[in-house]
Amino acid sequence: MNNSLGIYVHVPFCSRTCWYCDFYSITPNGKIMQDYVDAICNELIFYQNTGRVVESIYFGGGTPNLLGFKQIAKIIRTINETFEVSLNVEVTAEMNPELVTEETAYDLAMVGVNRASIGVQSFSDNDLKFLKRRHTARVARDVIEIVAKQGFSNISIDLILGLPSQTCEQFEYTAALARDLGVSHISGYLLKVENKAKLDHDKIVRLLPSENEVCNNYENFVKIMETHRFKQYEISNYAVNDRKSIHNLKYWRCEEYIGLGVAAHSYFEGVRYHIIKDVDAYILNVKDASQYLKETRGMLPPHLERKGLEKEGKQKLYHIDDCDLFAEYVMLGLRLTEGINIRKLTELDEEKCKKFLDVLDKRKLFPDFMVRDGDEVCLTLKGFLISNEIIAELLL
Ligand code: SF4
C-alpha cells in the first residue's frame, strides 16, 4: 500500500472578504489566531501512529500569511512530531501579495516552507481593480522577485480567467512575465461569481464575457502558456519542467490526504469527511482530543473514532461524506492530462468499468474530446471544455 500522505492546513482568516469569494473566512480578532493554531496542533493528536509518510503540507485559506511564521513553524513542528516526514516534502504556503515583505518571505523559508503560491490574480491593474484586490500589478511582480530572492525556487501563481476584456496579448504578456520572473507553476481558474447576496450580481454578470468567449479564451490561454513552457497537466494547472503540485495531485489521483482546521476536507483510510465551518466549535471541540483518545485507548483509526463520535452525538465537528471511489476516480482523474487507467477502474469496480467501456464504445470515444492509448484514457483540450457533460454520460 502507498503510505504517503498530504496534509492540508486551512487558515480561515482574511482581513476582509473579497466580493467574488465563497470560501469560508472570518476577520481575525483578539487571540483567536493563537487559539486556532493550538487547536490545529491538538487535532494532530488524532493522527498519531498511523504509519504514514508526509509528502506534502499545504497552508491554504483564507490568508495563511496572516498567521505569521512562528505559528506556521509551530504547526510544521507538530506535524514532524506526529508523522514521519519525507526529506523531499513539499511545503506550500498561499500568500496574498500585499502581505509579503523580504522579511516575511525569509522567515517562511527559514521555517521550512519551500513552495510559494502567490495570489497574483492578474498582472493588469484594470483586472485587479475589477476584482477589488488590494495589491497592484507592480506589487505582484515585486513579490515574485522578493520570494525568488529569499530562496524560493518553486513559485506558483494564481490567475483568474474569464474577466472582462482579457485578450491574447494580455495572456502573452502574463506568460512571458511569469517565465522571466522564474515562476514554475501557474493555476488559472475561471472567475465564478458565487456570493450573489453580497453584490450587484446582474450588473457584474453583464460585464463578463459570454460562455463562447470564455471557451475561446481558455483555449488560447492554454496554447499561449504552452508556448512559454507552462505545460498543462490539469484543467486549470500548468507547470514548467514538470514542477507539478505534489499536494494537489493527491486530490486528483484520489490519494490520501488529511485536512486540518475548519471547513477542511479529508480522504483517509477510505473515508471522506470534513470539518464544520465554525471556528469557535472547532477550537472548543479539539481541546478534548487527548482526553477522547484516552477514553478510547487510542486504538481506533481516527476516522472510525469520528464516526463513533458522530453516532453517539457527542461531537458535531466532523461529517462523514458519501464516497463512491469509482465515480471520484473518473471525475477527478479526467481533470488531469494524464487521465485515468482502465486497469485501475476494473480494480475499483468491474461491473461499473464494463458499463464505462460500453459508453466509450458506443460514443466512439467521444470524437475530438477523448483519447485512448492502451489502458490510458484522457480528455483533449476540447474535452476539458465540456468535461462535466462527458463525465455525466460516462457515469450514467
Ligand atoms: S479571495 Fe482569498 S483573500 Fe479574498 S476573501 Fe477569498 S480567501 Fe480571502
mmCIF file of C-alpha atoms and ligand atoms in Angstrom:
data_model
loop_
_atom_site.group_PDB
_atom_site.id
_atom_site.type_symbol
_atom_site.label_atom_id
_atom_site.label_comp_id
_atom_site.label_asym_id
_atom_site.label_seq_id
_atom_site.Cartn_x
_atom_site.Cartn_y
_atom_site.Cartn_z
ATOM 1 C CA MET A 1 0.000 0.000 0.000
ATOM 2 C CA ASN A 2 1.164 3.502 -0.776
ATOM 3 C CA ASN A 3 1.632 5.049 2.675
ATOM 4 C CA SER A 4 2.292 8.613 1.570
ATOM 5 C CA LEU A 5 0.078 11.391 2.830
ATOM 6 C CA GLY A 6 -0.695 15.026 2.055
ATOM 7 C CA ILE A 7 -1.688 17.444 4.800
ATOM 8 C CA TYR A 8 -3.836 20.491 4.135
ATOM 9 C CA VAL A 9 -3.996 23.170 6.828
ATOM 10 C CA HIS A 10 -6.883 25.561 6.447
ATOM 11 C CA VAL A 11 -6.317 29.112 7.648
ATOM 12 C CA PRO A 12 -9.753 30.747 7.540
ATOM 13 C CA PHE A 13 -8.678 34.313 8.295
ATOM 14 C CA CYS A 14 -8.898 37.200 5.812
ATOM 15 C CA SER A 15 -8.501 40.879 6.598
ATOM 16 C CA ARG A 16 -11.663 41.393 4.528
ATOM 17 C CA THR A 17 -13.885 39.288 2.297
ATOM 18 C CA CYS A 18 -13.460 39.609 -1.480
ATOM 19 C CA TRP A 19 -16.779 40.048 -3.254
ATOM 20 C CA TYR A 20 -16.400 37.064 -5.585
ATOM 21 C CA CYS A 21 -15.171 34.613 -2.970
ATOM 22 C CA ASP A 22 -17.310 31.903 -1.494
ATOM 23 C CA PHE A 23 -14.711 30.304 0.776
ATOM 24 C CA TYR A 24 -15.381 30.231 4.464
ATOM 25 C CA SER A 25 -13.371 33.060 6.010
ATOM 26 C CA ILE A 26 -13.565 35.293 9.062
ATOM 27 C CA THR A 27 -11.880 38.521 10.107
ATOM 28 C CA PRO A 28 -9.496 37.651 12.942
ATOM 29 C CA ASN A 29 -9.766 39.343 16.296
ATOM 30 C CA GLY A 30 -8.188 39.015 19.742
ATOM 31 C CA LYS A 31 -6.191 35.884 20.288
ATOM 32 C CA ILE A 32 -8.293 33.704 18.039
ATOM 33 C CA MET A 33 -5.386 33.003 15.679
ATOM 34 C CA GLN A 34 -3.262 31.707 18.557
ATOM 35 C CA ASP A 35 -6.130 29.524 19.810
ATOM 36 C CA TYR A 36 -6.757 28.276 16.299
ATOM 37 C CA VAL A 37 -3.150 27.210 15.790
ATOM 38 C CA ASP A 38 -3.178 25.455 19.183
ATOM 39 C CA ALA A 39 -6.332 23.652 18.073
ATOM 40 C CA ILE A 40 -4.730 22.510 14.818
ATOM 41 C CA CYS A 41 -1.748 21.138 16.719
ATOM 42 C CA ASN A 42 -4.174 19.455 19.080
ATOM 43 C CA GLU A 43 -6.157 17.925 16.222
ATOM 44 C CA LEU A 44 -2.982 16.194 15.078
ATOM 45 C CA ILE A 45 -3.261 14.005 18.186
ATOM 46 C CA PHE A 46 -5.971 12.097 16.282
ATOM 47 C CA TYR A 47 -3.386 11.011 13.730
ATOM 48 C CA GLN A 48 -0.663 9.548 15.931
ATOM 49 C CA ASN A 49 0.815 6.185 14.947
ATOM 50 C CA THR A 50 -0.778 5.988 11.515
ATOM 51 C CA GLY A 51 2.425 4.863 9.801
ATOM 52 C CA ARG A 52 2.030 7.414 7.041
ATOM 53 C CA VAL A 53 4.857 9.386 5.460
ATOM 54 C CA VAL A 54 4.047 13.014 4.763
ATOM 55 C CA GLU A 55 4.945 14.082 1.230
ATOM 56 C CA SER A 56 3.221 17.440 1.144
ATOM 57 C CA ILE A 57 1.964 20.113 3.515
ATOM 58 C CA TYR A 58 -0.223 22.873 2.148
ATOM 59 C CA PHE A 59 -1.222 26.025 4.036
ATOM 60 C CA GLY A 60 -4.281 27.377 2.256
ATOM 61 C CA GLY A 61 -7.053 29.748 3.030
ATOM 62 C CA GLY A 62 -8.154 32.291 3.674
ATOM 63 C CA THR A 63 -4.885 34.093 4.076
ATOM 64 C CA PRO A 64 -2.181 31.863 5.601
ATOM 65 C CA ASN A 65 0.371 34.660 5.682
ATOM 66 C CA LEU A 66 -1.796 36.473 8.242
ATOM 67 C CA LEU A 67 -0.666 33.809 10.714
ATOM 68 C CA GLY A 68 2.990 34.764 10.856
ATOM 69 C CA PHE A 69 5.954 32.451 10.622
ATOM 70 C CA LYS A 70 6.053 31.432 14.296
ATOM 71 C CA GLN A 71 2.583 29.938 14.091
ATOM 72 C CA ILE A 72 3.385 28.234 10.791
ATOM 73 C CA ALA A 73 6.585 26.877 12.366
ATOM 74 C CA LYS A 74 4.623 25.513 15.311
ATOM 75 C CA ILE A 75 2.271 23.582 13.018
ATOM 76 C CA ILE A 76 5.148 22.202 10.920
ATOM 77 C CA ARG A 77 6.946 21.160 14.108
ATOM 78 C CA THR A 78 3.869 19.341 15.400
ATOM 79 C CA ILE A 79 3.431 17.580 12.053
ATOM 80 C CA ASN A 80 7.048 16.445 12.321
ATOM 81 C CA GLU A 81 6.408 15.147 15.826
ATOM 82 C CA THR A 82 3.291 13.270 14.679
ATOM 83 C CA PHE A 83 4.404 11.753 11.377
ATOM 84 C CA GLU A 84 7.456 10.609 9.533
ATOM 85 C CA VAL A 85 8.020 13.429 7.054
ATOM 86 C CA SER A 86 9.701 12.803 3.710
ATOM 87 C CA LEU A 87 13.071 14.517 3.227
ATOM 88 C CA ASN A 88 11.688 15.918 -0.030
ATOM 89 C CA VAL A 89 8.462 17.152 1.481
ATOM 90 C CA GLU A 90 6.757 19.924 -0.499
ATOM 91 C CA VAL A 91 5.607 22.662 1.887
ATOM 92 C CA THR A 92 3.390 25.251 0.221
ATOM 93 C CA ALA A 93 2.038 28.470 1.701
ATOM 94 C CA GLU A 94 -0.506 30.567 -0.138
ATOM 95 C CA MET A 95 0.454 34.231 0.053
ATOM 96 C CA ASN A 96 -1.540 37.377 -0.534
ATOM 97 C CA PRO A 97 0.877 39.769 -2.260
ATOM 98 C CA GLU A 98 0.094 42.811 -0.110
ATOM 99 C CA LEU A 99 1.334 40.967 2.989
ATOM 100 C CA VAL A 100 4.661 39.738 1.612
ATOM 101 C CA THR A 101 7.896 41.514 2.520
ATOM 102 C CA GLU A 102 11.524 40.399 2.292
ATOM 103 C CA GLU A 103 11.400 39.627 5.981
ATOM 104 C CA THR A 104 8.201 37.550 5.922
ATOM 105 C CA ALA A 105 9.380 35.601 2.866
ATOM 106 C CA TYR A 106 12.735 34.937 4.544
ATOM 107 C CA ASP A 107 11.051 33.793 7.764
ATOM 108 C CA LEU A 108 8.769 31.391 5.926
ATOM 109 C CA ALA A 109 11.714 29.920 4.026
ATOM 110 C CA MET A 110 13.589 29.507 7.316
ATOM 111 C CA VAL A 111 10.788 27.515 8.954
ATOM 112 C CA GLY A 112 10.621 25.066 6.048
ATOM 113 C CA VAL A 113 8.131 26.492 3.546
ATOM 114 C CA ASN A 114 9.679 25.694 0.160
ATOM 115 C CA ARG A 115 6.868 26.491 -2.275
ATOM 116 C CA ALA A 116 5.228 29.903 -2.548
ATOM 117 C CA SER A 117 1.747 30.092 -4.001
ATOM 118 C CA ILE A 118 1.104 33.752 -4.686
ATOM 119 C CA GLY A 119 -2.387 35.131 -5.270
ATOM 120 C CA VAL A 120 -1.384 37.346 -8.186
ATOM 121 C CA GLN A 121 -4.803 37.013 -9.909
ATOM 122 C CA SER A 122 -3.686 39.249 -12.789
ATOM 123 C CA PHE A 123 -0.793 41.405 -13.985
ATOM 124 C CA SER A 124 -3.316 44.023 -15.156
ATOM 125 C CA ASP A 125 -4.312 46.844 -12.814
ATOM 126 C CA ASN A 126 -7.705 47.037 -14.520
ATOM 127 C CA ASP A 127 -8.434 43.416 -13.656
ATOM 128 C CA LEU A 128 -7.220 43.897 -10.102
ATOM 129 C CA LYS A 129 -9.456 46.950 -9.714
ATOM 130 C CA PHE A 130 -12.402 44.991 -11.068
ATOM 131 C CA LEU A 131 -11.695 42.256 -8.508
ATOM 132 C CA LYS A 132 -11.194 44.951 -5.842
ATOM 133 C CA ARG A 133 -7.922 43.374 -4.792
ATOM 134 C CA ARG A 134 -5.642 45.354 -2.506
ATOM 135 C CA HIS A 135 -2.458 44.885 -4.477
ATOM 136 C CA THR A 136 -1.370 46.297 -7.830
ATOM 137 C CA ALA A 137 0.308 44.548 -10.750
ATOM 138 C CA ARG A 138 3.589 46.190 -9.709
ATOM 139 C CA VAL A 139 3.297 44.758 -6.198
ATOM 140 C CA ALA A 140 2.544 41.276 -7.582
ATOM 141 C CA ARG A 141 5.641 41.466 -9.725
ATOM 142 C CA ASP A 142 7.822 42.721 -6.883
ATOM 143 C CA VAL A 143 6.590 39.991 -4.580
ATOM 144 C CA ILE A 144 7.599 37.265 -7.030
ATOM 145 C CA GLU A 145 11.064 38.824 -7.172
ATOM 146 C CA ILE A 146 11.186 39.033 -3.388
ATOM 147 C CA VAL A 147 10.314 35.374 -2.792
ATOM 148 C CA ALA A 148 12.752 34.283 -5.505
ATOM 149 C CA LYS A 149 15.477 36.333 -3.821
ATOM 150 C CA GLN A 150 14.718 34.693 -0.497
ATOM 151 C CA GLY A 151 15.475 31.286 -1.980
ATOM 152 C CA PHE A 152 12.097 30.028 -3.240
ATOM 153 C CA SER A 153 12.739 28.186 -6.483
ATOM 154 C CA ASN A 154 9.285 26.625 -6.569
ATOM 155 C CA ILE A 155 6.925 29.542 -7.167
ATOM 156 C CA SER A 156 3.317 29.169 -8.195
ATOM 157 C CA ILE A 157 0.965 31.993 -9.081
ATOM 158 C CA ASP A 158 -2.829 32.044 -9.195
ATOM 159 C CA LEU A 159 -4.515 33.814 -12.081
ATOM 160 C CA ILE A 160 -8.196 34.472 -12.689
ATOM 161 C CA LEU A 161 -9.641 33.911 -16.152
ATOM 162 C CA GLY A 162 -12.995 34.949 -17.526
ATOM 163 C CA LEU A 163 -12.591 38.614 -16.610
ATOM 164 C CA PRO A 164 -13.900 41.428 -18.848
ATOM 165 C CA SER A 165 -11.600 42.388 -21.733
ATOM 166 C CA GLN A 166 -8.966 39.669 -21.372
ATOM 167 C CA THR A 167 -7.092 39.278 -24.650
ATOM 168 C CA CYS A 168 -4.470 37.022 -26.204
ATOM 169 C CA GLU A 169 -1.987 39.896 -25.936
ATOM 170 C CA GLN A 170 -2.580 40.015 -22.210
ATOM 171 C CA PHE A 171 -2.074 36.252 -21.891
ATOM 172 C CA GLU A 172 1.156 36.549 -23.889
ATOM 173 C CA TYR A 173 2.358 39.316 -21.589
ATOM 174 C CA THR A 174 1.401 37.318 -18.481
ATOM 175 C CA ALA A 175 3.098 34.104 -19.594
ATOM 176 C CA ALA A 176 6.282 35.863 -20.704
ATOM 177 C CA LEU A 177 6.474 37.888 -17.499
ATOM 178 C CA ALA A 178 5.848 34.847 -15.296
ATOM 179 C CA ARG A 179 8.543 32.908 -17.131
ATOM 180 C CA ASP A 180 11.043 35.772 -16.875
ATOM 181 C CA LEU A 181 10.360 36.149 -13.161
ATOM 182 C CA GLY A 182 11.153 32.470 -12.578
ATOM 183 C CA VAL A 183 7.610 31.266 -11.881
ATOM 184 C CA SER A 184 7.457 27.459 -12.168
ATOM 185 C CA HIS A 185 3.726 26.834 -11.847
ATOM 186 C CA ILE A 186 0.511 28.603 -12.804
ATOM 187 C CA SER A 187 -3.048 27.930 -11.682
ATOM 188 C CA GLY A 188 -5.570 29.703 -13.896
ATOM 189 C CA TYR A 189 -9.105 29.481 -12.542
ATOM 190 C CA LEU A 190 -12.255 30.784 -14.139
ATOM 191 C CA LEU A 191 -13.990 33.532 -12.214
ATOM 192 C CA LYS A 192 -17.101 32.206 -10.533
ATOM 193 C CA VAL A 193 -19.470 34.806 -9.206
ATOM 194 C CA GLU A 194 -20.646 32.863 -6.193
ATOM 195 C CA ASN A 195 -21.729 35.163 -3.462
ATOM 196 C CA LYS A 196 -24.842 36.575 -5.036
ATOM 197 C CA ALA A 197 -26.177 38.112 -1.852
ATOM 198 C CA LYS A 198 -23.206 40.360 -1.448
ATOM 199 C CA LEU A 199 -23.062 42.146 -4.735
ATOM 200 C CA ASP A 200 -24.998 43.522 -7.580
ATOM 201 C CA HIS A 201 -24.937 40.136 -9.271
ATOM 202 C CA ASP A 202 -26.710 41.026 -12.524
ATOM 203 C CA LYS A 203 -24.621 44.130 -13.075
ATOM 204 C CA ILE A 204 -21.375 42.207 -12.676
ATOM 205 C CA VAL A 205 -22.513 39.304 -14.840
ATOM 206 C CA ARG A 206 -23.381 41.735 -17.675
ATOM 207 C CA LEU A 207 -19.748 42.858 -17.726
ATOM 208 C CA LEU A 208 -18.365 39.340 -18.002
ATOM 209 C CA PRO A 209 -17.560 37.613 -21.305
ATOM 210 C CA SER A 210 -20.105 35.200 -22.810
ATOM 211 C CA GLU A 211 -19.664 31.437 -22.453
ATOM 212 C CA ASN A 212 -18.343 31.243 -26.009
ATOM 213 C CA GLU A 213 -15.793 33.938 -25.381
ATOM 214 C CA VAL A 214 -14.697 32.233 -22.172
ATOM 215 C CA CYS A 215 -14.186 28.936 -24.062
ATOM 216 C CA ASN A 216 -12.149 30.660 -26.782
ATOM 217 C CA ASN A 217 -10.113 32.494 -24.181
ATOM 218 C CA TYR A 218 -9.454 29.264 -22.310
ATOM 219 C CA GLU A 219 -8.166 27.520 -25.431
ATOM 220 C CA ASN A 220 -5.971 30.499 -26.267
ATOM 221 C CA PHE A 221 -4.696 30.698 -22.708
ATOM 222 C CA VAL A 222 -3.643 27.015 -22.693
ATOM 223 C CA LYS A 223 -1.861 27.354 -26.043
ATOM 224 C CA ILE A 224 -0.074 30.551 -25.059
ATOM 225 C CA MET A 225 1.009 29.069 -21.732
ATOM 226 C CA GLU A 226 2.490 26.097 -23.571
ATOM 227 C CA THR A 227 4.492 28.273 -25.937
ATOM 228 C CA HIS A 228 6.084 29.774 -22.824
ATOM 229 C CA ARG A 229 6.879 26.311 -21.386
ATOM 230 C CA PHE A 230 3.987 26.203 -18.920
ATOM 231 C CA LYS A 231 2.711 22.761 -19.849
ATOM 232 C CA GLN A 232 -0.862 21.985 -18.944
ATOM 233 C CA TYR A 233 -1.215 18.931 -16.672
ATOM 234 C CA GLU A 234 -4.671 19.603 -15.249
ATOM 235 C CA ILE A 235 -7.710 21.530 -16.461
ATOM 236 C CA SER A 236 -6.514 24.667 -14.655
ATOM 237 C CA ASN A 237 -2.860 23.989 -13.879
ATOM 238 C CA TYR A 238 0.399 24.411 -15.778
ATOM 239 C CA ALA A 239 3.980 23.589 -14.829
ATOM 240 C CA VAL A 240 7.458 24.298 -16.125
ATOM 241 C CA ASN A 241 9.813 21.289 -16.173
ATOM 242 C CA ASP A 242 7.209 19.040 -14.611
ATOM 243 C CA ARG A 243 7.091 21.024 -11.344
ATOM 244 C CA LYS A 244 3.529 19.946 -10.730
ATOM 245 C CA SER A 245 1.897 20.474 -7.370
ATOM 246 C CA ILE A 246 2.680 17.295 -5.433
ATOM 247 C CA HIS A 247 -0.069 18.168 -2.982
ATOM 248 C CA ASN A 248 -2.866 18.864 -5.443
ATOM 249 C CA LEU A 249 -2.008 15.748 -7.456
ATOM 250 C CA LYS A 250 -3.064 13.764 -4.396
ATOM 251 C CA TYR A 251 -6.598 15.161 -4.716
ATOM 252 C CA TRP A 252 -6.856 14.406 -8.416
ATOM 253 C CA ARG A 253 -5.355 10.922 -8.106
ATOM 254 C CA CYS A 254 -7.616 10.015 -5.167
ATOM 255 C CA GLU A 255 -4.648 9.528 -2.856
ATOM 256 C CA GLU A 256 -4.782 10.059 0.900
ATOM 257 C CA TYR A 257 -4.738 13.486 2.474
ATOM 258 C CA ILE A 258 -5.975 14.942 5.713
ATOM 259 C CA GLY A 259 -7.362 18.425 6.168
ATOM 260 C CA LEU A 260 -6.766 20.189 9.463
ATOM 261 C CA GLY A 261 -8.870 23.126 10.616
ATOM 262 C CA VAL A 262 -12.380 24.400 9.924
ATOM 263 C CA ALA A 263 -14.034 23.509 6.638
ATOM 264 C CA ALA A 264 -11.124 21.216 5.739
ATOM 265 C CA HIS A 265 -11.805 18.007 3.821
ATOM 266 C CA SER A 266 -10.009 14.695 4.233
ATOM 267 C CA TYR A 267 -9.765 11.398 2.441
ATOM 268 C CA PHE A 268 -8.181 8.959 4.825
ATOM 269 C CA GLU A 269 -8.384 5.188 5.253
ATOM 270 C CA GLY A 270 -11.099 5.023 2.594
ATOM 271 C CA VAL A 271 -13.335 7.603 4.265
ATOM 272 C CA ARG A 272 -14.134 11.113 3.119
ATOM 273 C CA TYR A 273 -15.027 13.584 5.833
ATOM 274 C CA HIS A 274 -14.961 17.291 6.523
ATOM 275 C CA ILE A 275 -14.987 19.635 9.466
ATOM 276 C CA ILE A 276 -17.835 22.067 10.056
ATOM 277 C CA LYS A 277 -17.497 25.764 9.249
ATOM 278 C CA ASP A 278 -17.417 27.051 12.801
ATOM 279 C CA VAL A 279 -14.129 28.265 14.253
ATOM 280 C CA ASP A 280 -15.379 28.508 17.848
ATOM 281 C CA ALA A 281 -16.820 24.998 17.805
ATOM 282 C CA TYR A 282 -13.612 23.707 16.238
ATOM 283 C CA ILE A 283 -11.394 25.278 18.889
ATOM 284 C CA LEU A 284 -13.662 24.093 21.681
ATOM 285 C CA ASN A 285 -14.014 20.520 20.449
ATOM 286 C CA VAL A 286 -10.442 19.651 19.633
ATOM 287 C CA LYS A 287 -9.425 20.760 23.116
ATOM 288 C CA ASP A 288 -10.765 17.383 24.205
ATOM 289 C CA ALA A 289 -8.747 15.440 21.645
ATOM 290 C CA SER A 290 -6.281 13.877 24.080
ATOM 291 C CA GLN A 291 -8.989 13.170 26.630
ATOM 292 C CA TYR A 292 -11.061 11.439 23.987
ATOM 293 C CA LEU A 293 -8.163 9.303 22.829
ATOM 294 C CA LYS A 294 -7.532 8.315 26.445
ATOM 295 C CA GLU A 295 -11.114 7.148 26.750
ATOM 296 C CA THR A 296 -10.889 5.014 23.618
ATOM 297 C CA ARG A 297 -7.318 3.977 24.475
ATOM 298 C CA GLY A 298 -6.215 5.425 21.157
ATOM 299 C CA MET A 299 -6.697 2.094 19.419
ATOM 300 C CA LEU A 300 -9.173 3.005 16.711
ATOM 301 C CA PRO A 301 -8.176 4.696 13.469
ATOM 302 C CA PRO A 302 -9.096 8.389 13.627
ATOM 303 C CA HIS A 303 -11.880 8.334 11.069
ATOM 304 C CA LEU A 304 -13.643 5.478 12.859
ATOM 305 C CA GLU A 305 -13.426 7.341 16.103
ATOM 306 C CA ARG A 306 -15.049 10.254 14.411
ATOM 307 C CA LYS A 307 -17.780 8.015 13.049
ATOM 308 C CA GLY A 308 -18.308 6.771 16.577
ATOM 309 C CA LEU A 309 -18.388 10.292 17.905
ATOM 310 C CA GLU A 310 -20.973 11.339 15.400
ATOM 311 C CA LYS A 311 -23.170 8.352 16.030
ATOM 312 C CA GLU A 312 -23.043 8.913 19.751
ATOM 313 C CA GLY A 313 -23.906 12.551 19.183
ATOM 314 C CA LYS A 314 -21.019 13.566 21.455
ATOM 315 C CA GLN A 315 -19.492 15.793 18.920
ATOM 316 C CA LYS A 316 -20.727 17.593 15.862
ATOM 317 C CA LEU A 317 -17.376 18.557 14.478
ATOM 318 C CA TYR A 318 -16.745 16.029 11.717
ATOM 319 C CA HIS A 319 -19.095 14.994 8.968
ATOM 320 C CA ILE A 320 -18.612 11.783 7.056
ATOM 321 C CA ASP A 321 -19.203 12.348 3.331
ATOM 322 C CA ASP A 322 -20.502 9.884 0.778
ATOM 323 C CA CYS A 323 -17.691 8.281 -1.136
ATOM 324 C CA ASP A 324 -18.014 6.485 -4.479
ATOM 325 C CA LEU A 325 -14.390 5.903 -5.329
ATOM 326 C CA PHE A 326 -15.112 4.727 -8.884
ATOM 327 C CA ALA A 327 -17.004 7.934 -9.756
ATOM 328 C CA GLU A 328 -14.466 10.095 -7.963
ATOM 329 C CA TYR A 329 -11.536 8.479 -9.730
ATOM 330 C CA VAL A 330 -13.239 9.188 -13.082
ATOM 331 C CA MET A 331 -14.283 12.743 -12.197
ATOM 332 C CA LEU A 332 -11.009 13.802 -10.652
ATOM 333 C CA GLY A 333 -8.689 11.774 -12.876
ATOM 334 C CA LEU A 334 -10.180 13.175 -16.059
ATOM 335 C CA ARG A 335 -9.185 16.644 -14.885
ATOM 336 C CA LEU A 336 -5.592 15.557 -15.487
ATOM 337 C CA THR A 337 -3.961 15.410 -18.903
ATOM 338 C CA GLU A 338 -2.548 12.008 -17.851
ATOM 339 C CA GLY A 339 -6.166 10.866 -17.493
ATOM 340 C CA ILE A 340 -7.296 7.599 -15.939
ATOM 341 C CA ASN A 341 -6.298 3.974 -16.190
ATOM 342 C CA ILE A 342 -8.726 1.248 -17.245
ATOM 343 C CA ARG A 343 -6.984 -1.394 -15.118
ATOM 344 C CA LYS A 344 -7.412 0.772 -12.049
ATOM 345 C CA LEU A 345 -11.088 1.253 -12.941
ATOM 346 C CA THR A 346 -11.517 -2.538 -13.161
ATOM 347 C CA GLU A 347 -9.872 -2.961 -9.768
ATOM 348 C CA LEU A 348 -12.253 -0.399 -8.286
ATOM 349 C CA ASP A 349 -15.436 -1.897 -9.741
ATOM 350 C CA GLU A 350 -15.509 -4.409 -12.564
ATOM 351 C CA GLU A 351 -19.218 -4.010 -13.325
ATOM 352 C CA LYS A 352 -19.075 -0.228 -13.479
ATOM 353 C CA CYS A 353 -15.956 -0.417 -15.595
ATOM 354 C CA LYS A 354 -17.745 -2.589 -18.150
ATOM 355 C CA LYS A 355 -20.532 -0.039 -18.397
ATOM 356 C CA PHE A 356 -17.987 2.754 -18.680
ATOM 357 C CA LEU A 357 -16.255 0.967 -21.571
ATOM 358 C CA ASP A 358 -19.632 0.337 -23.255
ATOM 359 C CA VAL A 359 -20.386 4.064 -23.269
ATOM 360 C CA LEU A 360 -16.917 4.826 -24.647
ATOM 361 C CA ASP A 361 -17.500 2.270 -27.358
ATOM 362 C CA LYS A 362 -20.983 3.479 -28.286
ATOM 363 C CA ARG A 363 -19.877 7.093 -28.445
ATOM 364 C CA LYS A 364 -16.772 6.028 -30.429
ATOM 365 C CA LEU A 365 -14.647 7.591 -27.697
ATOM 366 C CA PHE A 366 -16.360 10.981 -27.964
ATOM 367 C CA PRO A 367 -14.517 12.031 -31.153
ATOM 368 C CA ASP A 368 -12.347 15.116 -30.628
ATOM 369 C CA PHE A 369 -12.981 15.072 -26.914
ATOM 370 C CA MET A 370 -11.250 11.935 -25.627
ATOM 371 C CA VAL A 371 -8.202 9.873 -26.473
ATOM 372 C CA ARG A 372 -7.414 6.281 -25.545
ATOM 373 C CA ASP A 373 -3.898 4.921 -25.609
ATOM 374 C CA GLY A 374 -3.855 1.313 -24.374
ATOM 375 C CA ASP A 375 -5.207 1.411 -20.836
ATOM 376 C CA GLU A 376 -4.951 5.184 -20.542
ATOM 377 C CA VAL A 377 -7.951 7.403 -21.287
ATOM 378 C CA CYS A 378 -7.857 11.169 -21.162
ATOM 379 C CA LEU A 379 -9.758 14.231 -22.309
ATOM 380 C CA THR A 380 -8.439 16.517 -25.029
ATOM 381 C CA LEU A 381 -8.377 20.299 -24.674
ATOM 382 C CA LYS A 382 -11.801 20.456 -26.319
ATOM 383 C CA GLY A 383 -12.936 17.697 -23.988
ATOM 384 C CA PHE A 384 -11.931 19.771 -20.948
ATOM 385 C CA LEU A 385 -14.401 22.427 -22.091
ATOM 386 C CA ILE A 386 -17.315 20.011 -21.832
ATOM 387 C CA SER A 387 -15.877 17.669 -19.217
ATOM 388 C CA ASN A 388 -18.968 17.836 -16.998
ATOM 389 C CA GLU A 389 -21.257 16.621 -19.785
ATOM 390 C CA ILE A 390 -18.871 13.825 -20.840
ATOM 391 C CA ILE A 391 -18.322 12.613 -17.281
ATOM 392 C CA ALA A 392 -22.052 12.675 -16.554
ATOM 393 C CA GLU A 393 -22.631 10.420 -19.565
ATOM 394 C CA LEU A 394 -19.774 8.078 -18.690
ATOM 395 C CA LEU A 395 -21.093 7.595 -15.171
ATOM 396 C CA LEU A 396 -24.775 7.149 -16.047
HETATM 397 S S1 SF4 B 1 -10.242 35.564 -2.347
HETATM 398 FE FE1 SF4 B 1 -8.668 34.974 -0.827
HETATM 399 S S2 SF4 B 1 -8.302 36.887 0.333
HETATM 400 FE FE2 SF4 B 1 -10.253 37.173 -0.748
HETATM 401 S S3 SF4 B 1 -11.816 36.507 0.745
HETATM 402 FE FE3 SF4 B 1 -11.336 34.729 -0.540
HETATM 403 S S4 SF4 B 1 -9.771 33.632 0.593
HETATM 404 FE FE4 SF4 B 1 -9.853 35.708 1.476
#
